[in-house]
Amino acid sequence: MDGSSRTAEHVALFRALETLRRDRRLFADPLAERMLPWRYRSVVALSRLPAVHRGLVRYLDERWPGGPRASAVVRTRLIDDHVTDAVADGAAQLVLLGAGFDNRAYRLRLPVGRFEVDHPATQATKRRRVPARLVADNAVRFVPADLAHDDLATALRGGGFDPDFPAVVVWEGVTNYLTATAVDATLCALAGLLAPGSRLVFTYVDRAVLDGTGAFAGADGWRQAVGRYGEPWTFGLDPAGLAGYLAERGLSLRDDRSTRDAAERYLAPLGRDEPTAAFYRVAVAEVPGAEGR
């Protein structure tokens, strides 16, 4: 056993299944299958048969109607596009914060410095599963850090990150498992470290799912499932108050949309009608210029 996150493995499985689609797919992540334990790799192997693939996708969507599979797929594509846009606008560094089994540092061919920050144990698992030739070329710098105890800015600088150059930071699938204090500390650290114009792309769940003030189809089943895996949701944000929340921490809100919104953008034009969540969201924050700080 390597202590890998079950939810992280599920997202990797969803990405591997999307990669196997023969048409109308949103992205290709050839490394996703390698991130999986053997029990899931066997599922992916069987899913190379179109009929098995269709049946498995249908089973996953019917078992968890809240839409975790398709939500993971559209959020992946949406974040890819946010990263690409940030680089086009001048970002010179890509940081995957709490990288888990995110393979963007390898599959997005971008002319930037690339960093993966994660807990040492999780990072060790990732490095074992990434092909040795990719690790050996040192294109991606691994920054081991336990953010419950280590200072993020110190860890990144020690790993070669240059705060004088704009960056795009991806913090995907993490905030909903943290405490409010931990989220606050990370946002403040990034606001103080990153150069003006840098962007942070992060996911979060609508707070109404956690406090019971909002009714979202399928939310309870999804939330109960992650709780059974020992990874309960512990933090959420109010979309209506997000701009103010970020401003208090030295960041400005650039974009915020749900995975259901993303499905309208990416799946609907392809004729793909798949369940996604209105309560799972992807936001982009930006570090203001010197005059706005």
mmCIF file of C-alpha atoms in Angstrom:
data_model
loop_
_atom_site.group_PDB
_atom_site.id
_atom_site.type_symbol
_atom_site.label_atom_id
_atom_site.label_comp_id
_atom_site.label_asym_id
_atom_site.label_seq_id
_atom_site.Cartn_x
_atom_site.Cartn_y
_atom_site.Cartn_z
ATOM 1 C CA MET A 1 0.000 0.000 0.000
ATOM 2 C CA ASP A 2 1.274 3.471 -0.819
ATOM 3 C CA GLY A 3 -1.399 5.570 0.856
ATOM 4 C CA SER A 4 -2.620 7.112 -2.392
ATOM 5 C CA SER A 5 -5.758 9.213 -2.245
ATOM 6 C CA ARG A 6 -8.789 7.250 -3.409
ATOM 7 C CA THR A 7 -10.426 10.354 -4.809
ATOM 8 C CA ALA A 8 -7.236 11.239 -6.715
ATOM 9 C CA GLU A 9 -7.199 7.735 -8.171
ATOM 10 C CA HIS A 10 -10.827 8.121 -9.240
ATOM 11 C CA VAL A 11 -10.041 11.361 -11.075
ATOM 12 C CA ALA A 12 -7.133 9.629 -12.807
ATOM 13 C CA LEU A 13 -9.513 6.810 -13.785
ATOM 14 C CA PHE A 14 -11.999 9.312 -15.218
ATOM 15 C CA ARG A 15 -9.203 10.956 -17.218
ATOM 16 C CA ALA A 16 -7.996 7.587 -18.488
ATOM 17 C CA LEU A 17 -11.517 6.707 -19.637
ATOM 18 C CA GLU A 18 -11.850 10.064 -21.419
ATOM 19 C CA THR A 19 -8.526 9.414 -23.154
ATOM 20 C CA LEU A 20 -9.845 6.088 -24.461
ATOM 21 C CA ARG A 21 -12.772 7.726 -26.250
ATOM 22 C CA ARG A 22 -12.485 7.238 -29.998
ATOM 23 C CA ASP A 23 -14.237 10.477 -30.828
ATOM 24 C CA ARG A 24 -15.556 13.677 -29.243
ATOM 25 C CA ARG A 25 -13.052 13.573 -26.395
ATOM 26 C CA LEU A 26 -12.025 16.717 -24.544
ATOM 27 C CA PHE A 27 -8.360 15.898 -23.971
ATOM 28 C CA ALA A 28 -5.812 13.096 -24.025
ATOM 29 C CA ASP A 29 -3.883 12.149 -20.888
ATOM 30 C CA PRO A 30 -1.742 9.130 -21.823
ATOM 31 C CA LEU A 31 -0.162 9.029 -18.357
ATOM 32 C CA ALA A 32 -3.461 8.816 -16.474
ATOM 33 C CA GLU A 33 -3.567 5.025 -16.702
ATOM 34 C CA ARG A 34 -0.073 4.787 -15.207
ATOM 35 C CA MET A 35 -1.255 6.693 -12.136
ATOM 36 C CA LEU A 36 -3.693 3.905 -11.280
ATOM 37 C CA PRO A 37 -3.274 0.875 -9.016
ATOM 38 C CA TRP A 38 -3.567 -2.503 -10.687
ATOM 39 C CA ARG A 39 -7.270 -2.943 -9.867
ATOM 40 C CA TYR A 40 -8.135 0.147 -11.876
ATOM 41 C CA ARG A 41 -5.636 -0.535 -14.635
ATOM 42 C CA SER A 42 -7.449 -3.783 -15.337
ATOM 43 C CA VAL A 43 -10.703 -1.836 -15.649
ATOM 44 C CA VAL A 44 -9.080 0.552 -18.122
ATOM 45 C CA ALA A 45 -7.655 -2.367 -20.098
ATOM 46 C CA LEU A 46 -11.130 -3.873 -20.483
ATOM 47 C CA SER A 47 -12.526 -0.464 -21.404
ATOM 48 C CA ARG A 48 -10.507 -0.457 -24.592
ATOM 49 C CA LEU A 49 -13.449 -2.452 -25.921
ATOM 50 C CA PRO A 50 -16.020 0.194 -26.969
ATOM 51 C CA ALA A 51 -18.989 -1.700 -25.534
ATOM 52 C CA VAL A 52 -17.261 -2.082 -22.150
ATOM 53 C CA HIS A 53 -16.276 1.579 -22.178
ATOM 54 C CA ARG A 54 -19.841 2.713 -22.853
ATOM 55 C CA GLY A 55 -21.199 0.405 -20.171
ATOM 56 C CA LEU A 56 -18.706 1.535 -17.539
ATOM 57 C CA VAL A 57 -19.309 5.227 -18.189
ATOM 58 C CA ARG A 58 -23.059 4.650 -17.979
ATOM 59 C CA TYR A 59 -22.634 2.683 -14.733
ATOM 60 C CA LEU A 60 -20.504 5.412 -13.125
ATOM 61 C CA ASP A 61 -22.939 8.149 -14.076
ATOM 62 C CA GLU A 62 -25.946 6.200 -12.830
ATOM 63 C CA ARG A 63 -24.322 5.204 -9.552
ATOM 64 C CA TRP A 64 -23.207 8.765 -8.798
ATOM 65 C CA PRO A 65 -25.800 10.990 -10.519
ATOM 66 C CA GLY A 66 -24.207 14.088 -8.963
ATOM 67 C CA GLY A 67 -21.759 13.915 -11.838
ATOM 68 C CA PRO A 68 -18.263 13.336 -10.409
ATOM 69 C CA ARG A 69 -16.989 11.638 -13.565
ATOM 70 C CA ALA A 70 -18.099 14.212 -16.129
ATOM 71 C CA SER A 71 -17.360 17.052 -13.708
ATOM 72 C CA ALA A 72 -13.762 15.834 -13.456
ATOM 73 C CA VAL A 73 -13.542 15.621 -17.241
ATOM 74 C CA VAL A 74 -14.860 19.119 -17.985
ATOM 75 C CA ARG A 75 -12.910 20.721 -15.152
ATOM 76 C CA THR A 76 -9.752 19.158 -16.582
ATOM 77 C CA ARG A 77 -10.384 20.721 -19.978
ATOM 78 C CA LEU A 78 -11.423 24.066 -18.487
ATOM 79 C CA ILE A 79 -8.270 24.267 -16.355
ATOM 80 C CA ASP A 80 -6.154 23.267 -19.363
ATOM 81 C CA ASP A 81 -7.578 26.225 -21.239
ATOM 82 C CA HIS A 82 -7.041 28.594 -18.305
ATOM 83 C CA VAL A 83 -3.392 27.492 -18.099
ATOM 84 C CA THR A 84 -2.856 27.895 -21.835
ATOM 85 C CA ASP A 85 -4.432 31.356 -21.734
ATOM 86 C CA ALA A 86 -2.221 32.407 -18.817
ATOM 87 C CA VAL A 87 0.913 31.314 -20.643
ATOM 88 C CA ALA A 88 -0.209 33.175 -23.766
ATOM 89 C CA ASP A 89 -0.610 36.251 -21.557
ATOM 90 C CA GLY A 90 2.916 36.022 -20.179
ATOM 91 C CA ALA A 91 3.104 33.362 -17.461
ATOM 92 C CA ALA A 92 6.599 31.871 -17.510
ATOM 93 C CA GLN A 93 6.135 29.208 -14.815
ATOM 94 C CA LEU A 94 3.551 26.506 -14.112
ATOM 95 C CA VAL A 95 3.054 25.290 -10.558
ATOM 96 C CA LEU A 96 0.874 22.291 -9.741
ATOM 97 C CA LEU A 97 0.040 22.763 -6.075
ATOM 98 C CA GLY A 98 -1.017 19.553 -4.367
ATOM 99 C CA ALA A 99 -0.246 17.938 -7.721
ATOM 100 C CA GLY A 100 -1.421 14.436 -6.914
ATOM 101 C CA PHE A 101 -1.849 12.577 -10.204
ATOM 102 C CA ASP A 102 -2.179 15.702 -12.356
ATOM 103 C CA ASN A 103 -0.089 15.214 -15.509
ATOM 104 C CA ARG A 104 -0.357 18.716 -16.993
ATOM 105 C CA ALA A 105 3.340 19.311 -16.473
ATOM 106 C CA TYR A 106 3.984 16.553 -19.021
ATOM 107 C CA ARG A 107 1.058 16.579 -21.428
ATOM 108 C CA LEU A 108 0.691 20.347 -21.996
ATOM 109 C CA ARG A 109 3.617 21.284 -24.195
ATOM 110 C CA LEU A 110 4.243 24.771 -22.889
ATOM 111 C CA PRO A 111 7.498 26.791 -22.929
ATOM 112 C CA VAL A 112 7.521 27.385 -19.175
ATOM 113 C CA GLY A 113 9.299 26.223 -16.053
ATOM 114 C CA ARG A 114 7.273 23.438 -14.433
ATOM 115 C CA PHE A 115 6.958 22.612 -10.738
ATOM 116 C CA GLU A 116 5.008 20.009 -8.787
ATOM 117 C CA VAL A 117 4.419 20.680 -5.087
ATOM 118 C CA ASP A 118 3.050 17.902 -2.911
ATOM 119 C CA HIS A 119 3.453 15.939 0.279
ATOM 120 C CA PRO A 120 6.688 13.873 0.113
ATOM 121 C CA ALA A 121 4.849 10.547 0.413
ATOM 122 C CA THR A 122 2.356 11.396 -2.342
ATOM 123 C CA GLN A 123 5.149 12.717 -4.514
ATOM 124 C CA ALA A 124 7.146 9.527 -4.083
ATOM 125 C CA THR A 125 4.181 7.538 -5.386
ATOM 126 C CA LYS A 126 3.810 9.871 -8.351
ATOM 127 C CA ARG A 127 7.489 9.614 -9.246
ATOM 128 C CA ARG A 128 7.293 5.817 -9.225
ATOM 129 C CA ARG A 129 4.389 5.875 -11.661
ATOM 130 C CA VAL A 130 5.718 8.485 -14.098
ATOM 131 C CA PRO A 131 7.937 6.893 -16.787
ATOM 132 C CA ALA A 132 11.580 6.988 -15.701
ATOM 133 C CA ARG A 133 12.638 8.785 -18.884
ATOM 134 C CA LEU A 134 10.354 11.710 -18.045
ATOM 135 C CA VAL A 135 11.639 11.967 -14.486
ATOM 136 C CA ALA A 136 15.236 11.688 -15.661
ATOM 137 C CA ASP A 137 15.086 14.646 -18.050
ATOM 138 C CA ASN A 138 14.386 16.996 -15.094
ATOM 139 C CA ALA A 139 11.874 19.012 -17.125
ATOM 140 C CA VAL A 140 9.588 18.979 -14.100
ATOM 141 C CA ARG A 141 10.955 20.048 -10.731
ATOM 142 C CA PHE A 142 9.502 18.153 -7.799
ATOM 143 C CA VAL A 143 9.110 20.269 -4.663
ATOM 144 C CA PRO A 144 8.334 18.086 -1.632
ATOM 145 C CA ALA A 145 6.399 19.999 1.003
ATOM 146 C CA ASP A 146 3.963 19.185 3.764
ATOM 147 C CA LEU A 147 1.947 22.392 3.739
ATOM 148 C CA ALA A 148 0.555 21.596 7.165
ATOM 149 C CA HIS A 149 4.032 22.298 8.496
ATOM 150 C CA ASP A 150 6.243 23.717 5.724
ATOM 151 C CA ASP A 151 6.255 27.275 4.391
ATOM 152 C CA LEU A 152 5.049 27.280 0.782
ATOM 153 C CA ALA A 153 7.097 30.275 -0.366
ATOM 154 C CA THR A 154 10.291 28.856 1.144
ATOM 155 C CA ALA A 155 9.665 25.461 -0.426
ATOM 156 C CA LEU A 156 9.023 26.905 -3.890
ATOM 157 C CA ARG A 157 12.056 29.193 -3.811
ATOM 158 C CA GLY A 158 14.171 26.262 -2.666
ATOM 159 C CA GLY A 159 12.888 24.264 -5.621
ATOM 160 C CA GLY A 160 14.007 26.889 -8.123
ATOM 161 C CA PHE A 161 10.825 28.917 -8.510
ATOM 162 C CA ASP A 162 11.553 32.547 -9.404
ATOM 163 C CA PRO A 163 9.039 34.989 -7.867
ATOM 164 C CA ASP A 164 10.157 37.744 -10.234
ATOM 165 C CA PHE A 165 8.476 36.067 -13.204
ATOM 166 C CA PRO A 166 4.696 35.664 -13.614
ATOM 167 C CA ALA A 167 3.326 32.189 -13.006
ATOM 168 C CA VAL A 168 0.129 30.222 -13.285
ATOM 169 C CA VAL A 169 -0.649 28.026 -10.275
ATOM 170 C CA VAL A 170 -3.122 25.138 -10.468
ATOM 171 C CA TRP A 171 -4.721 24.067 -7.188
ATOM 172 C CA GLU A 172 -7.167 21.422 -8.337
ATOM 173 C CA GLY A 173 -9.294 19.133 -6.209
ATOM 174 C CA VAL A 174 -7.731 20.266 -2.930
ATOM 175 C CA THR A 175 -9.530 23.099 -1.117
ATOM 176 C CA ASN A 176 -12.608 21.053 -0.228
ATOM 177 C CA TYR A 177 -10.449 18.703 1.873
ATOM 178 C CA LEU A 178 -8.717 21.446 3.887
ATOM 179 C CA THR A 179 -9.578 23.689 6.813
ATOM 180 C CA ALA A 180 -10.512 27.338 6.397
ATOM 181 C CA THR A 181 -7.227 28.242 8.095
ATOM 182 C CA ALA A 182 -5.172 26.182 5.652
ATOM 183 C CA VAL A 183 -6.918 27.659 2.609
ATOM 184 C CA ASP A 184 -6.481 31.171 3.969
ATOM 185 C CA ALA A 185 -2.780 30.628 4.665
ATOM 186 C CA THR A 186 -2.126 29.240 1.193
ATOM 187 C CA LEU A 187 -3.954 32.046 -0.591
ATOM 188 C CA CYS A 188 -2.129 34.701 1.434
ATOM 189 C CA ALA A 189 1.224 32.991 0.807
ATOM 190 C CA LEU A 190 0.612 32.910 -2.935
ATOM 191 C CA ALA A 191 -0.555 36.533 -3.025
ATOM 192 C CA GLY A 192 2.666 37.552 -1.294
ATOM 193 C CA LEU A 193 4.949 35.367 -3.389
ATOM 194 C CA LEU A 194 3.694 35.577 -6.978
ATOM 195 C CA ALA A 195 4.633 38.353 -9.379
ATOM 196 C CA PRO A 196 1.908 40.791 -10.488
ATOM 197 C CA GLY A 197 -0.181 39.324 -13.286
ATOM 198 C CA SER A 198 0.244 35.765 -12.017
ATOM 199 C CA ARG A 199 -2.880 33.608 -11.887
ATOM 200 C CA LEU A 200 -4.215 30.955 -9.554
ATOM 201 C CA VAL A 201 -6.670 28.419 -10.954
ATOM 202 C CA PHE A 202 -8.446 26.533 -8.175
ATOM 203 C CA THR A 203 -11.476 24.381 -7.572
ATOM 204 C CA TYR A 204 -13.942 24.554 -4.703
ATOM 205 C CA VAL A 205 -17.369 23.328 -3.677
ATOM 206 C CA ASP A 206 -20.284 25.617 -3.009
ATOM 207 C CA ARG A 207 -20.543 26.127 0.747
ATOM 208 C CA ALA A 208 -24.291 25.532 0.547
ATOM 209 C CA VAL A 209 -23.567 21.815 0.004
ATOM 210 C CA LEU A 210 -21.770 21.657 3.335
ATOM 211 C CA ASP A 211 -24.048 23.774 5.498
ATOM 212 C CA GLY A 212 -27.287 22.413 4.037
ATOM 213 C CA THR A 213 -28.605 25.757 2.814
ATOM 214 C CA GLY A 214 -28.660 24.672 -0.828
ATOM 215 C CA ALA A 215 -30.275 21.741 -2.591
ATOM 216 C CA PHE A 216 -28.214 20.259 -5.411
ATOM 217 C CA ALA A 217 -29.204 17.087 -7.210
ATOM 218 C CA GLY A 218 -26.795 14.253 -6.439
ATOM 219 C CA ALA A 219 -24.698 16.262 -3.980
ATOM 220 C CA ASP A 220 -25.497 14.128 -0.934
ATOM 221 C CA GLY A 221 -24.487 10.895 -2.654
ATOM 222 C CA TRP A 222 -21.202 12.342 -3.863
ATOM 223 C CA ARG A 223 -20.423 13.834 -0.468
ATOM 224 C CA GLN A 224 -21.222 10.593 1.341
ATOM 225 C CA ALA A 225 -19.038 8.618 -1.058
ATOM 226 C CA VAL A 226 -15.892 10.672 -0.412
ATOM 227 C CA GLY A 227 -16.636 10.442 3.298
ATOM 228 C CA ARG A 228 -16.621 6.643 3.063
ATOM 229 C CA TYR A 229 -13.191 6.833 1.430
ATOM 230 C CA GLY A 230 -11.950 8.720 4.496
ATOM 231 C CA GLU A 231 -11.663 11.994 2.569
ATOM 232 C CA PRO A 232 -14.682 14.076 3.649
ATOM 233 C CA TRP A 233 -15.367 17.548 2.323
ATOM 234 C CA THR A 234 -14.478 20.038 5.023
ATOM 235 C CA PHE A 235 -14.424 23.429 3.298
ATOM 236 C CA GLY A 236 -16.510 25.388 0.824
ATOM 237 C CA LEU A 237 -16.956 28.925 -0.441
ATOM 238 C CA ASP A 238 -19.940 31.081 -1.294
ATOM 239 C CA PRO A 239 -19.772 31.951 -5.009
ATOM 240 C CA ALA A 240 -21.603 35.228 -4.363
ATOM 241 C CA GLY A 241 -18.943 36.307 -1.895
ATOM 242 C CA LEU A 242 -15.894 34.901 -3.665
ATOM 243 C CA ALA A 243 -14.645 38.199 -5.122
ATOM 244 C CA GLY A 244 -14.664 39.833 -1.702
ATOM 245 C CA TYR A 245 -13.062 36.809 -0.044
ATOM 246 C CA LEU A 246 -10.189 36.867 -2.524
ATOM 247 C CA ALA A 247 -9.773 40.645 -2.320
ATOM 248 C CA GLU A 248 -9.270 40.374 1.436
ATOM 249 C CA ARG A 249 -6.347 38.074 0.690
ATOM 250 C CA GLY A 250 -4.699 40.235 -1.946
ATOM 251 C CA LEU A 251 -6.171 38.596 -5.050
ATOM 252 C CA SER A 252 -8.729 39.618 -7.659
ATOM 253 C CA LEU A 253 -11.364 37.328 -9.166
ATOM 254 C CA ARG A 254 -10.996 36.813 -12.905
ATOM 255 C CA ASP A 255 -13.399 33.947 -13.608
ATOM 256 C CA ASP A 256 -15.696 31.565 -11.712
ATOM 257 C CA ARG A 257 -18.010 28.921 -13.138
ATOM 258 C CA SER A 258 -19.459 25.546 -12.220
ATOM 259 C CA THR A 259 -18.634 22.294 -13.933
ATOM 260 C CA ARG A 260 -22.203 22.366 -15.246
ATOM 261 C CA ASP A 261 -21.400 25.697 -16.894
ATOM 262 C CA ALA A 262 -18.256 24.106 -18.305
ATOM 263 C CA ALA A 263 -20.309 21.212 -19.678
ATOM 264 C CA GLU A 264 -22.415 23.687 -21.622
ATOM 265 C CA ARG A 265 -19.210 25.053 -23.090
ATOM 266 C CA TYR A 266 -17.451 21.792 -23.882
ATOM 267 C CA LEU A 267 -19.831 18.823 -23.907
ATOM 268 C CA ALA A 268 -23.029 20.258 -25.350
ATOM 269 C CA PRO A 269 -21.453 21.298 -28.701
ATOM 270 C CA LEU A 270 -20.248 17.700 -29.068
ATOM 271 C CA GLY A 271 -23.704 16.286 -28.443
ATOM 272 C CA ARG A 272 -22.613 14.764 -25.131
ATOM 273 C CA ASP A 273 -25.346 14.898 -22.479
ATOM 274 C CA GLU A 274 -23.604 13.823 -19.259
ATOM 275 C CA PRO A 275 -24.375 14.680 -15.605
ATOM 276 C CA THR A 276 -22.227 17.437 -14.087
ATOM 277 C CA ALA A 277 -22.391 19.391 -10.854
ATOM 278 C CA ALA A 278 -23.684 22.913 -10.347
ATOM 279 C CA PHE A 279 -21.986 22.997 -6.930
ATOM 280 C CA TYR A 280 -18.446 22.074 -8.024
ATOM 281 C CA ARG A 281 -16.664 25.143 -9.345
ATOM 282 C CA VAL A 282 -13.469 26.339 -11.028
ATOM 283 C CA ALA A 283 -12.241 29.854 -10.305
ATOM 284 C CA VAL A 284 -9.347 31.974 -11.524
ATOM 285 C CA ALA A 285 -7.738 34.573 -9.280
ATOM 286 C CA GLU A 286 -5.084 37.053 -10.325
ATOM 287 C CA VAL A 287 -2.344 38.898 -8.479
ATOM 288 C CA PRO A 288 -3.011 42.608 -9.116
ATOM 289 C CA GLY A 289 -0.367 44.906 -10.549
ATOM 290 C CA ALA A 290 1.764 46.945 -8.167
ATOM 291 C CA GLU A 291 -0.770 49.773 -8.247
ATOM 292 C CA GLY A 292 -3.540 47.439 -7.097
ATOM 293 C CA ARG A 293 -1.711 45.770 -4.207
#
